GROMACS .gro file of C-alpha atoms in nm:
model
  300
    1MET     CA    1  -0.262  -2.897   7.865
    2ASN     CA    2  -0.038  -2.958   7.570
    3VAL     CA    3  -0.008  -2.674   7.320
    4ARG     CA    4   0.066  -2.802   6.974
    5GLU     CA    5   0.354  -2.631   6.795
    6PRO     CA    6   0.254  -2.479   6.458
    7ASP     CA    7   0.386  -2.648   6.144
    8TRP     CA    8   0.625  -2.373   6.039
    9ALA     CA    9   0.708  -2.542   5.710
   10TYR     CA   10   0.337  -2.545   5.623
   11VAL     CA   11   0.302  -2.179   5.724
   12ALA     CA   12   0.601  -2.083   5.511
   13TRP     CA   13   0.469  -2.277   5.213
   14SER     CA   14   0.126  -2.114   5.249
   15LEU     CA   15   0.288  -1.772   5.259
   16VAL     CA   16   0.486  -1.851   4.945
   17LYS     CA   17   0.166  -1.953   4.766
   18VAL     CA   18  -0.011  -1.634   4.873
   19LEU     CA   19   0.278  -1.424   4.744
   20ALA     CA   20   0.288  -1.622   4.420
   21VAL     CA   21  -0.084  -1.574   4.360
   22THR     CA   22  -0.053  -1.202   4.441
   23ALA     CA   23   0.236  -1.165   4.197
   24ALA     CA   24   0.045  -1.357   3.930
   25LEU     CA   25  -0.260  -1.135   3.974
   26TYR     CA   26  -0.043  -0.822   3.955
   27LEU     CA   27   0.119  -0.944   3.635
   28ALA     CA   28  -0.219  -1.040   3.492
   29PHE     CA   29  -0.365  -0.695   3.563
   30SER     CA   30  -0.052  -0.530   3.421
   31ALA     CA   31  -0.077  -0.742   3.109
   32ALA     CA   32  -0.447  -0.663   3.076
   33ASP     CA   33  -0.369  -0.294   3.103
   34ARG     CA   34  -0.106  -0.331   2.830
   35VAL     CA   35  -0.350  -0.530   2.613
   36LEU     CA   36  -0.603  -0.249   2.637
   37TRP     CA   37  -0.330   0.006   2.559
   38VAL     CA   38  -0.192  -0.190   2.265
   39PHE     CA   39  -0.507  -0.328   2.106
   40VAL     CA   40  -0.782  -0.082   2.190
   41ASP     CA   41  -0.579   0.232   2.113
   42ASP     CA   42  -0.328   0.060   1.884
   43ASP     CA   43  -0.295   0.269   1.570
   44GLU     CA   44  -0.320   0.617   1.717
   45ARG     CA   45  -0.103   0.560   2.024
   46MET     CA   46   0.170   0.368   1.841
   47SER     CA   47   0.173   0.620   1.560
   48LEU     CA   48   0.176   0.912   1.802
   49VAL     CA   49   0.460   0.784   2.019
   50TYR     CA   50   0.675   0.533   1.836
   51GLY     CA   51   0.613   0.621   1.472
   52THR     CA   52   0.693   0.987   1.541
   53ALA     CA   53   0.993   0.905   1.763
   54ALA     CA   54   1.137   0.690   1.485
   55ARG     CA   55   1.106   0.978   1.240
   56VAL     CA   56   1.261   1.224   1.488
   57ALA     CA   57   1.562   0.995   1.542
   58ASN     CA   58   1.611   0.898   1.176
   59PRO     CA   59   1.632   1.213   0.962
   60ASP     CA   60   1.841   1.015   0.713
   61LYS     CA   61   1.520   0.840   0.603
   62ARG     CA   62   1.194   0.959   0.453
   63LEU     CA   63   0.926   0.770   0.648
   64PRO     CA   64   0.590   0.906   0.533
   65TYR     CA   65   0.367   0.603   0.587
   66GLY     CA   66   0.290   0.380   0.882
   67TYR     CA   67   0.033   0.121   0.980
   68GLY     CA   68  -0.042  -0.100   1.279
   69ASP     CA   69  -0.093  -0.474   1.278
   70ALA     CA   70  -0.225  -0.630   1.598
   71GLY     CA   71  -0.132  -0.978   1.479
   72TRP     CA   72  -0.204  -1.235   1.746
   73LEU     CA   73  -0.289  -1.174   2.110
   74LEU     CA   74   0.061  -1.135   2.252
   75LYS     CA   75   0.223  -0.951   1.965
   76THR     CA   76   0.160  -0.630   1.777
   77THR     CA   77   0.371  -0.433   1.533
   78TYR     CA   78   0.379  -0.088   1.384
   79THR     CA   79   0.539  -0.073   1.042
   80LEU     CA   80   0.689   0.235   0.879
   81GLN     CA   81   0.749   0.249   0.506
   82GLY     CA   82   1.023   0.469   0.367
   83GLU     CA   83   1.346   0.515   0.180
   84PRO     CA   84   1.693   0.658   0.239
   85ARG     CA   85   1.703   1.036   0.213
   86ARG     CA   86   1.913   1.088  -0.098
   87ALA     CA   87   1.937   1.375  -0.346
   88GLY     CA   88   1.885   1.154  -0.649
   89PRO     CA   89   1.602   0.927  -0.765
   90SER     CA   90   1.434   0.695  -0.520
   91GLU     CA   91   1.627   0.381  -0.435
   92GLY     CA   92   1.310   0.191  -0.352
   93TRP     CA   93   1.089   0.159  -0.047
   94ARG     CA   94   1.146  -0.070   0.246
   95GLU     CA   95   0.967  -0.152   0.569
   96TYR     CA   96   1.085  -0.087   0.925
   97GLU     CA   97   0.911  -0.272   1.207
   98ILE     CA   98   0.853  -0.136   1.557
   99VAL     CA   99   0.751  -0.409   1.804
  100PRO     CA  100   0.623  -0.310   2.153
  101SER     CA  101   0.579  -0.578   2.418
  102LEU     CA  102   0.293  -0.611   2.664
  103PHE     CA  103   0.520  -0.474   2.936
  104GLY     CA  104   0.611  -0.145   2.771
  105THR     CA  105   0.947  -0.224   2.611
  106VAL     CA  106   1.002  -0.159   2.243
  107ARG     CA  107   1.224  -0.314   1.977
  108ALA     CA  108   1.312  -0.128   1.655
  109PRO     CA  109   1.658  -0.259   1.559
  110SER     CA  110   1.675  -0.081   1.222
  111LEU     CA  111   1.551   0.254   1.356
  112ASP     CA  112   1.791   0.325   1.641
  113GLY     CA  113   1.939   0.630   1.472
  114PRO     CA  114   2.069   0.783   1.149
  115SER     CA  115   2.355   0.636   0.951
  116GLY     CA  116   2.557   0.721   0.641
  117SER     CA  117   2.674   1.064   0.533
  118LEU     CA  118   2.358   1.246   0.648
  119GLY     CA  119   2.371   1.073   0.985
  120GLY     CA  120   2.733   1.186   1.017
  121ALA     CA  121   2.643   1.542   0.919
  122VAL     CA  122   2.365   1.559   1.179
  123SER     CA  123   2.590   1.411   1.448
  124SER     CA  124   2.864   1.665   1.366
  125VAL     CA  125   2.651   1.962   1.474
  126VAL     CA  126   2.821   2.088   1.789
  127PRO     CA  127   2.704   2.415   1.949
  128ASP     CA  128   2.944   2.696   2.033
  129THR     CA  129   3.223   2.577   1.806
  130VAL     CA  130   3.398   2.763   1.525
  131VAL     CA  131   3.388   2.575   1.195
  132ASP     CA  132   3.607   2.659   0.895
  133SER     CA  133   3.374   2.672   0.593
  134GLY     CA  134   3.649   2.728   0.339
  135ASP     CA  135   3.650   2.369   0.213
  136VAL     CA  136   3.274   2.352   0.165
  137ARG     CA  137   3.276   2.685  -0.020
  138GLN     CA  138   3.541   2.550  -0.252
  139THR     CA  139   3.351   2.225  -0.299
  140ILE     CA  140   3.020   2.393  -0.378
  141ASP     CA  141   3.184   2.650  -0.609
  142GLY     CA  142   3.343   2.367  -0.806
  143LEU     CA  143   3.013   2.191  -0.873
  144PRO     CA  144   2.723   2.278  -1.104
  145GLN     CA  145   2.501   2.510  -0.904
  146THR     CA  146   2.184   2.342  -1.031
  147LEU     CA  147   2.267   2.015  -0.855
  148LYS     CA  148   2.022   1.913  -0.585
  149ALA     CA  149   2.164   1.837  -0.240
  150VAL     CA  150   2.073   1.685   0.091
  151ALA     CA  151   2.263   1.879   0.355
  152VAL     CA  152   2.282   2.011   0.709
  153VAL     CA  153   2.295   2.388   0.760
  154GLU     CA  154   2.466   2.443   1.095
  155PHE     CA  155   2.414   2.776   1.267
  156ALA     CA  156   2.699   2.968   1.427
  157GLN     CA  157   2.481   3.002   1.739
  158PRO     CA  158   2.150   2.831   1.820
  159MET     CA  159   1.856   3.037   1.696
  160THR     CA  160   1.523   3.119   1.855
  161SER     CA  161   1.215   3.086   1.636
  162GLU     CA  162   1.200   3.466   1.608
  163ARG     CA  163   1.557   3.489   1.478
  164LEU     CA  164   1.497   3.201   1.239
  165VAL     CA  165   1.187   3.371   1.100
  166ALA     CA  166   1.398   3.683   1.037
  167PHE     CA  167   1.664   3.460   0.875
  168ASN     CA  168   1.401   3.307   0.646
  169ARG     CA  169   1.271   3.648   0.545
  170ARG     CA  170   1.620   3.776   0.477
  171HIS     CA  171   1.692   3.486   0.243
  172LYS     CA  172   1.334   3.447   0.114
  173LEU     CA  173   1.315   3.092   0.246
  174CYS     CA  174   1.005   2.887   0.320
  175GLY     CA  175   0.975   2.595   0.552
  176GLY     CA  176   0.799   2.280   0.445
  177ALA     CA  177   0.851   1.911   0.390
  178ASP     CA  178   1.209   1.973   0.273
  179VAL     CA  179   1.317   2.159   0.590
  180SER     CA  180   1.367   1.995   0.932
  181TYR     CA  181   1.477   2.166   1.252
  182ILE     CA  182   1.752   2.034   1.481
  183TYR     CA  183   1.621   2.111   1.831
  184ALA     CA  184   1.898   1.925   2.014
  185PRO     CA  185   2.236   1.804   1.888
  186TYR     CA  186   2.362   1.448   1.920
  187TYR     CA  187   2.483   1.382   2.275
  188TYR     CA  188   2.758   1.145   2.387
  189ASP     CA  189   2.984   1.170   2.690
  190ASP     CA  190   3.270   0.919   2.679
  191SER     CA  191   3.350   0.990   3.043
  192SER     CA  192   3.006   0.881   3.157
  193SER     CA  193   2.816   0.553   3.153
  194GLU     CA  194   2.505   0.729   3.026
  195THR     CA  195   2.363   0.610   2.695
  196ALA     CA  196   2.421   0.829   2.390
  197LEU     CA  197   2.119   1.029   2.273
  198ASN     CA  198   2.021   1.101   1.915
  199ALA     CA  199   1.981   1.451   1.781
  200VAL     CA  200   1.622   1.574   1.796
  201VAL     CA  201   1.522   1.658   1.438
  202TRP     CA  202   1.166   1.777   1.373
  203ASN     CA  203   0.962   1.831   1.058
  204ARG     CA  204   0.596   1.930   1.029
  205ASP     CA  205   0.521   1.596   0.860
  206MET     CA  206   0.665   1.381   1.142
  207THR     CA  207   0.321   1.283   1.275
  208GLU     CA  208   0.055   1.092   1.086
  209ALA     CA  209  -0.205   1.305   0.909
  210TYR     CA  210  -0.494   1.184   1.128
  211ILE     CA  211  -0.328   1.304   1.450
  212ARG     CA  212  -0.149   1.609   1.311
  213GLU     CA  213  -0.248   1.933   1.478
  214ASP     CA  214  -0.393   2.201   1.253
  215PHE     CA  215  -0.120   2.465   1.268
  216ALA     CA  216  -0.112   2.737   1.006
  217TYR     CA  217   0.208   2.732   0.799
  218GLN     CA  218   0.291   3.064   0.641
  219CYS     CA  219   0.617   3.026   0.454
  220GLU     CA  220   0.886   3.224   0.640
  221THR     CA  221   0.708   3.200   0.976
  222GLU     CA  222   0.690   2.820   0.977
  223PRO     CA  223   0.959   2.786   1.249
  224GLU     CA  224   0.705   2.918   1.500
  225ALA     CA  225   0.438   2.669   1.397
  226ALA     CA  226   0.692   2.386   1.378
  227LEU     CA  227   0.803   2.451   1.737
  228ALA     CA  228   0.441   2.465   1.850
  229GLY     CA  229   0.379   2.130   1.683
  230PHE     CA  230   0.689   1.977   1.843
  231ARG     CA  231   0.588   2.100   2.188
  232LYS     CA  232   0.235   1.966   2.133
  233TRP     CA  233   0.374   1.621   2.052
  234VAL     CA  234   0.609   1.615   2.350
  235GLY     CA  235   0.320   1.722   2.572
  236ARG     CA  236   0.128   1.410   2.471
  237LEU     CA  237   0.408   1.171   2.569
  238ASP     CA  238   0.418   0.984   2.899
  239GLU     CA  239   0.731   0.956   3.112
  240GLY     CA  240   0.688   0.579   3.096
  241ASP     CA  241   0.704   0.561   2.715
  242ASP     CA  242   1.005   0.347   2.625
  243LEU     CA  243   1.197   0.545   2.363
  244SER     CA  244   1.534   0.379   2.422
  245ALA     CA  245   1.509   0.186   2.093
  246PHE     CA  246   1.539   0.524   1.919
  247MET     CA  247   1.816   0.654   2.150
  248LEU     CA  248   1.574   0.915   2.287
  249ASP     CA  249   1.415   0.970   2.625
  250TYR     CA  250   1.138   1.180   2.773
  251ALA     CA  251   1.367   1.420   2.960
  252TRP     CA  252   1.582   1.480   2.649
  253LEU     CA  253   1.278   1.562   2.436
  254SER     CA  254   1.114   1.773   2.707
  255GLY     CA  255   1.431   1.977   2.754
  256ALA     CA  256   1.460   2.041   2.380
  257ALA     CA  257   1.094   2.145   2.359
  258LYS     CA  258   1.125   2.379   2.655
  259GLU     CA  259   1.445   2.539   2.522
  260GLY     CA  260   1.301   2.576   2.172
  261LEU     CA  261   1.635   2.660   2.010
  262VAL     CA  262   1.729   2.551   1.659
  263TYR     CA  263   2.090   2.436   1.615
  264GLY     CA  264   2.065   2.375   1.243
  265LEU     CA  265   1.850   2.264   0.953
  266VAL     CA  266   1.831   1.939   0.760
  267VAL     CA  267   1.744   2.041   0.404
  268ASP     CA  268   1.621   1.795   0.146
  269ARG     CA  269   1.694   1.836  -0.227
  270TRP     CA  270   1.790   2.203  -0.223
  271LYS     CA  271   1.987   2.352  -0.509
  272LEU     CA  272   2.355   2.407  -0.439
  273ALA     CA  273   2.318   2.771  -0.546
  274ASP     CA  274   2.069   2.831  -0.263
  275LEU     CA  275   2.294   2.661  -0.010
  276ARG     CA  276   2.597   2.859  -0.127
  277LYS     CA  277   2.419   3.189  -0.057
  278LEU     CA  278   2.367   3.091   0.306
  279LEU     CA  279   2.741   3.049   0.364
  280ASP     CA  280   2.786   3.424   0.332
  281ASP     CA  281   2.550   3.486   0.625
  282SER     CA  282   2.732   3.534   0.957
  283GLU     CA  283   2.461   3.337   1.135
  284VAL     CA  284   2.555   3.023   0.938
  285GLY     CA  285   2.850   2.829   1.074
  286THR     CA  286   2.883   2.583   0.788
  287VAL     CA  287   2.695   2.364   0.543
  288ARG     CA  288   2.762   1.991   0.553
  289LEU     CA  289   2.681   1.819   0.224
  290ALA     CA  290   2.550   1.466   0.258
  291ASP     CA  291   2.455   1.389  -0.103
  292VAL     CA  292   2.428   1.566  -0.439
  293ALA     CA  293   2.265   1.463  -0.766
  294PHE     CA  294   2.124   1.603  -1.087
  295ASP     CA  295   1.749   1.643  -1.080
  296LEU     CA  296   1.661   1.441  -1.389
  297GLY     CA  297   1.294   1.526  -1.356
  298GLU     CA  298   1.344   1.899  -1.404
  299ASP     CA  299   1.454   2.092  -1.712
  300GLU     CA  300   1.743   2.321  -1.632
   0.00000   0.00000   0.00000
């Protein structure tokens, strides 16, 4: 009895086709899952994750408005509207596009991190370093004290929320839209191949109004509510969210939320006189001025 040898080439080709079909089905189901994620839950999810991450990573910009646009089947965008954070009059609004793909990657080429003088001031915050504030004292003292400024207040040591509340009460300060909290400084290690990470800067208005948690803000005690809001946002992220376009990642944000320390403040349009008072507090390391201007809309 003759036993016929199997056609191994045919068997191999059949196996290749089975694997190809399996891979195609896997990709199709993955794409369908992404379609549901992007188009069914588009506005809220994109605003929650990417719109907020862009604001966290770009404190040099005021980005109050955002909207989603599903476009056509294989493309969606989330657009933020804003302006550079300057002390003077508005320089005009522009749009910043965030474009997620069906496979979870994100492109946001103009929102990868802060730039300009404020970006440099934020990136210069380094914990546990001694900073000579003599030059900034001299600079502020030589300017009209009614000028408005955008600046970074760097603390001598990172503060807990409790210490920051006491600091606010001591100086009669309130939090609000013009105060943001630096929960993690800029990170870069030139001896490592790891990607640099942006500073984590949080403000109570980072999230869109329709997903913002209802925390009670009570002037000096706002640091406690701000930290609670930041932790709430981080708790709603997924480890798979691609935040690399903003030079952030899940572990970096989670660590900052867990630690809960404030390394400094980004203050928007404060009077120089108010900033100068803080320099005499031992808990303030220095003040880094990013921009100053006369407030032409206010009678002095």
